[in-house]
XYZ file of C-alpha atoms in Angstrom:
356
model
C 57.306 33.052 -29.012
C 55.630 29.642 -29.214
C 58.995 27.898 -28.937
C 59.929 30.076 -25.965
C 56.643 29.311 -24.192
C 57.074 25.618 -24.950
C 60.520 25.659 -23.355
C 59.037 27.239 -20.220
C 56.322 24.592 -20.169
C 58.829 21.759 -20.493
C 60.558 22.786 -17.266
C 59.282 20.301 -14.668
C 60.911 22.138 -11.756
C 57.960 24.282 -10.805
C 56.209 25.508 -7.668
C 54.180 22.341 -7.093
C 56.619 19.696 -8.295
C 59.097 20.598 -5.558
C 58.689 19.437 -1.958
C 60.817 21.954 -0.082
C 58.002 23.947 1.463
C 56.360 23.569 4.846
C 54.019 20.599 5.385
C 54.846 19.298 1.890
C 53.679 15.794 2.830
C 50.112 17.154 2.726
C 50.328 20.520 0.919
C 51.948 20.522 -2.519
C 51.508 24.227 -3.214
C 49.922 27.492 -2.124
C 48.297 30.047 -4.417
C 47.099 33.609 -3.928
C 44.901 35.044 -6.699
C 43.788 38.676 -7.056
C 40.872 39.583 -9.349
C 41.212 43.070 -10.823
C 39.379 45.147 -13.459
C 40.195 48.448 -15.126
C 37.708 51.271 -14.760
C 37.770 52.344 -18.415
C 36.862 48.951 -19.897
C 33.708 46.867 -19.774
C 34.112 43.737 -17.664
C 35.185 40.597 -19.503
C 31.631 39.192 -19.455
C 30.438 42.207 -21.505
C 33.526 43.402 -23.347
C 33.631 42.950 -27.143
C 36.517 41.574 -29.183
C 37.774 45.029 -30.201
C 38.078 46.246 -26.607
C 39.558 42.947 -25.496
C 42.268 43.337 -28.103
C 42.820 46.973 -27.113
C 43.272 46.056 -23.447
C 45.649 43.270 -24.396
C 47.752 45.524 -26.634
C 47.832 48.350 -24.086
C 49.103 46.036 -21.358
C 51.749 44.604 -23.658
C 52.947 48.125 -24.539
C 52.986 49.177 -20.885
C 55.094 46.147 -19.991
C 57.921 46.795 -22.451
C 60.296 47.859 -19.676
C 59.455 44.899 -17.427
C 62.385 42.592 -18.167
C 61.425 39.941 -15.609
C 57.959 39.318 -17.070
C 57.021 37.645 -20.369
C 53.829 38.517 -22.243
C 52.094 35.903 -24.427
C 49.114 36.523 -26.714
C 47.255 33.230 -26.269
C 45.349 33.647 -29.524
C 48.647 32.772 -31.254
C 48.921 29.383 -29.558
C 47.230 26.035 -30.160
C 44.507 24.671 -27.901
C 46.867 21.811 -27.089
C 49.500 24.203 -25.770
C 46.891 26.088 -23.734
C 45.670 22.807 -22.271
C 49.261 22.027 -21.263
C 49.431 25.373 -19.459
C 46.204 24.441 -17.668
C 47.596 21.066 -16.606
C 50.682 22.807 -15.313
C 48.230 24.971 -13.286
C 49.346 28.264 -14.843
C 45.987 29.129 -16.429
C 42.362 28.229 -15.772
C 39.974 25.992 -17.656
C 37.903 29.114 -18.396
C 40.818 30.909 -20.054
C 41.480 27.887 -22.287
C 37.853 28.018 -23.491
C 37.803 31.776 -24.226
C 37.363 32.754 -27.873
C 38.054 36.474 -27.406
C 41.662 37.813 -27.273
C 43.371 36.620 -24.084
C 46.858 36.855 -22.680
C 49.216 35.274 -20.199
C 52.043 36.968 -18.314
C 54.683 34.763 -16.699
C 57.900 35.267 -14.831
C 60.885 33.046 -15.546
C 60.313 30.917 -12.432
C 56.647 30.351 -13.373
C 55.563 31.171 -9.805
C 53.782 34.314 -11.030
C 51.061 33.833 -13.629
C 48.748 36.649 -14.703
C 45.733 35.846 -16.860
C 44.396 38.659 -19.041
C 40.725 38.775 -20.130
C 39.582 35.710 -18.235
C 36.496 36.333 -16.046
C 38.151 39.592 -14.990
C 40.601 41.817 -16.850
C 43.390 40.514 -14.632
C 43.754 37.396 -12.531
C 47.063 37.913 -10.717
C 48.268 34.550 -9.430
C 51.306 33.969 -7.221
C 52.456 30.583 -5.988
C 54.652 29.061 -3.299
C 55.823 25.539 -2.535
C 54.151 23.777 0.393
C 52.033 25.757 2.863
C 53.305 29.318 2.576
C 50.674 32.012 2.061
C 53.050 34.760 3.162
C 55.505 34.051 0.339
C 52.726 33.862 -2.235
C 51.251 37.162 -1.037
C 54.682 38.822 -1.082
C 54.918 37.958 -4.782
C 51.344 39.018 -5.611
C 51.383 42.483 -3.991
C 54.169 43.995 -6.181
C 52.354 42.670 -9.283
C 49.126 44.272 -8.099
C 50.919 47.586 -7.602
C 52.612 47.337 -11.001
C 49.413 46.703 -12.951
C 47.508 49.386 -11.037
C 50.067 51.864 -12.403
C 48.991 50.980 -15.969
C 45.411 52.145 -15.399
C 42.870 52.909 -12.684
C 41.214 49.880 -11.129
C 37.439 49.649 -10.681
C 37.481 50.272 -6.944
C 35.385 51.830 -4.195
C 37.027 52.814 -0.903
C 34.070 51.492 1.095
C 33.172 48.411 -0.938
C 36.495 47.324 -2.372
C 37.327 45.963 -5.841
C 34.580 45.451 -8.402
C 34.668 42.019 -10.045
C 32.618 40.160 -12.659
C 31.482 37.586 -10.099
C 30.007 38.630 -6.751
C 31.898 35.836 -5.002
C 35.150 37.758 -5.658
C 33.797 41.219 -4.843
C 35.600 43.211 -2.143
C 39.183 42.102 -1.688
C 39.161 40.062 -4.900
C 41.431 37.633 -3.051
C 41.226 33.876 -3.407
C 43.691 31.882 -1.328
C 44.028 28.206 -2.115
C 46.151 25.133 -1.525
C 46.708 21.945 -3.493
C 46.586 19.065 -1.019
C 47.085 15.304 -0.933
C 44.644 13.564 1.426
C 45.073 9.801 0.928
C 44.228 8.973 4.559
C 40.943 10.885 4.612
C 40.096 9.486 1.164
C 40.924 5.895 2.176
C 38.668 6.144 5.229
C 35.703 7.440 3.207
C 35.643 10.766 5.064
C 35.549 13.095 2.032
C 31.791 13.850 2.150
C 32.099 14.852 5.821
C 35.196 16.953 5.113
C 33.488 18.712 2.201
C 30.497 19.615 4.396
C 32.724 20.895 7.195
C 34.811 23.017 4.838
C 31.710 24.454 3.158
C 30.215 25.361 6.536
C 33.452 27.138 7.475
C 33.490 29.099 4.194
C 35.824 26.974 2.048
C 35.413 24.963 -1.141
C 36.859 21.530 -1.916
C 37.506 21.040 -5.650
C 39.329 18.663 -7.976
C 43.095 18.805 -8.401
C 42.893 21.320 -11.260
C 40.179 23.464 -9.684
C 36.487 24.030 -10.367
C 34.784 21.504 -12.612
C 37.655 19.009 -12.598
C 37.808 15.456 -11.293
C 39.883 14.324 -8.368
C 41.824 11.077 -8.288
C 44.084 9.694 -5.588
C 43.120 12.190 -2.900
C 44.497 15.296 -4.653
C 42.339 18.405 -4.158
C 42.276 22.185 -4.175
C 40.826 24.056 -1.199
C 40.036 27.778 -1.368
C 38.130 30.479 0.507
C 34.607 31.459 -0.566
C 34.274 34.744 1.335
C 36.025 37.839 -0.078
C 33.695 40.634 1.079
C 33.607 42.310 4.489
C 36.953 40.835 5.535
C 40.525 41.990 5.038
C 43.221 40.200 3.040
C 45.096 39.521 6.287
C 42.032 37.910 7.882
C 41.443 35.711 4.820
C 45.032 34.445 4.942
C 44.970 33.975 8.724
C 41.708 32.023 8.694
C 42.596 29.676 5.838
C 46.034 29.033 7.366
C 44.380 27.890 10.613
C 41.890 25.744 8.668
C 44.638 24.045 6.635
C 46.818 23.535 9.721
C 43.927 21.661 11.337
C 43.369 19.635 8.160
C 47.053 18.682 8.040
C 46.892 17.376 11.617
C 43.749 15.404 10.820
C 45.204 13.855 7.660
C 48.458 12.902 9.371
C 46.663 11.253 12.293
C 44.389 9.241 9.992
C 47.251 8.317 7.673
C 49.392 7.114 10.588
C 46.474 5.096 11.948
C 45.935 3.406 8.589
C 49.671 2.635 8.400
C 49.582 1.054 11.876
C 46.319 -0.881 11.609
C 46.829 -2.100 8.041
C 50.622 -2.106 7.817
C 51.100 -5.192 5.649
C 48.189 -4.310 3.369
C 49.474 -0.761 2.880
C 53.015 -1.985 2.185
C 51.624 -4.377 -0.406
C 49.630 -1.604 -2.113
C 52.656 0.716 -2.164
C 54.987 -1.853 -3.707
C 52.345 -3.018 -6.192
C 51.885 0.609 -7.275
C 55.622 1.074 -7.698
C 55.942 -2.188 -9.629
C 53.109 -1.239 -11.969
C 54.501 2.213 -12.748
C 58.032 0.858 -13.272
C 56.851 -1.771 -15.751
C 53.590 -0.666 -17.418
C 53.544 -0.127 -21.174
C 50.093 1.479 -21.272
C 48.740 3.828 -18.577
C 45.671 6.020 -18.364
C 45.989 9.335 -16.538
C 43.658 8.148 -13.767
C 45.561 4.878 -13.303
C 48.876 6.722 -13.139
C 47.692 9.240 -10.542
C 46.040 6.609 -8.336
C 49.303 4.664 -8.185
C 51.427 7.803 -7.717
C 49.163 8.703 -4.792
C 49.810 5.318 -3.180
C 53.586 5.681 -3.601
C 53.418 9.180 -2.161
C 51.566 7.874 0.886
C 54.233 5.165 1.247
C 56.971 7.797 1.296
C 55.103 9.894 3.863
C 54.639 6.861 6.112
C 58.300 5.803 5.653
C 57.371 2.530 3.997
C 59.543 3.333 1.030
C 61.998 6.003 0.010
C 65.168 7.530 1.410
C 63.853 7.979 4.961
C 62.126 4.609 5.202
C 62.352 3.081 8.674
C 61.983 -0.441 7.268
C 64.319 -0.043 4.335
C 66.377 -3.086 5.150
C 63.290 -5.308 5.246
C 62.847 -5.170 1.493
C 64.905 -6.905 -1.150
C 66.756 -4.507 -3.484
C 65.669 -1.607 -1.286
C 68.751 0.372 -2.328
C 67.031 0.896 -5.686
C 64.457 3.095 -3.971
C 66.668 5.465 -1.985
C 66.097 8.322 -4.444
C 62.313 8.031 -4.328
C 61.184 11.406 -2.978
C 58.044 13.509 -2.741
C 59.481 15.876 -5.341
C 59.920 13.015 -7.790
C 56.348 11.774 -7.277
C 55.051 15.322 -7.787
C 56.842 15.409 -11.145
C 55.241 12.086 -12.030
C 51.832 13.743 -11.602
C 52.850 16.365 -14.161
C 54.057 13.680 -16.566
C 50.712 11.906 -16.205
C 48.831 14.838 -17.752
C 47.515 14.124 -21.238
C 48.000 17.475 -22.971
C 51.268 18.219 -21.186
C 52.635 14.967 -22.632
C 51.413 15.956 -26.095
C 53.109 19.334 -25.803
C 56.444 17.759 -24.943
C 55.852 14.879 -27.411
C 56.172 12.109 -24.865
C 54.390 8.886 -23.897
C 52.967 8.564 -20.369
C 54.008 5.016 -19.497
C 57.388 5.382 -21.192
C 58.160 8.685 -19.466
C 57.180 7.396 -16.029
C 59.293 4.270 -16.530
C 62.216 6.457 -17.592
C 61.968 8.622 -14.460
C 61.569 5.645 -12.110
C 64.551 3.891 -13.675
C 66.762 6.478 -11.945
C 65.745 5.427 -8.411
């Protein structure tokens, strides 16, 4: 099973490395997460190892007929492999750190990821490319219905779903997006944005979620409120909030590109030159330069749709530089992911960029 999971991990065509979704210049991916607990088990914060194992085994047995889902007992895998799953955004930092029996359920496309025995018995996660909460929710709901058939959820018709953390109580729904905000970052507006989002009921976190750093303007934004509001209202409100953020980022980005055109072009081409030639790269250095290239593509400085393509010598070499390719470069910048696939960061990035 370890080899099979490793093969799934190696696939770099995943929900956030593509760029086919709506507003993909700003939003890399959308996630819907449902927190669920079974009535007949203590919550994961109180459950002992014996019950954790029992829940894990019962779910695995119940899933025998589910041919489109793959069950993995994470206690059988190395910490390195679990860290790679985290960097691919399929599991949380908390699940990696768990010492009790935990599990992961994936579909073949890796756009459904269900964590077992994390903070709650189930964390049902469904993903979509770009800004597309409807698609993510359409994937999550059938999974919720399937796992509710395996046992009765801890649920009250007036209060909603019981969860280990009060911040998830009620709907148990967290809706989030992974965004790239180089314009807002460049203009030093992040503190203001963070305050505004917090006031409106949203949280701005690092690229890999809570407790992680953010480099190059990559962030996750999610709702804080899950109680006293329906799933539909949560999705509607965050969609409006992200739509407004997209407009703001695009306006600022365009302004930077107009006011500092030559400087931005220089930064973009320096970033590309460094990544195409470097022999040693840290993860932070790689992501900062990938961010600059990504901004250059969005502002048509470089890449297939560049308005000024003919202005640059050897510009034909860059026609295949796309947002999807830069998203994959982010994945290949991740330390433990590289270890899992036995690759070197600088060498791998040079290899990918040699095709453009």
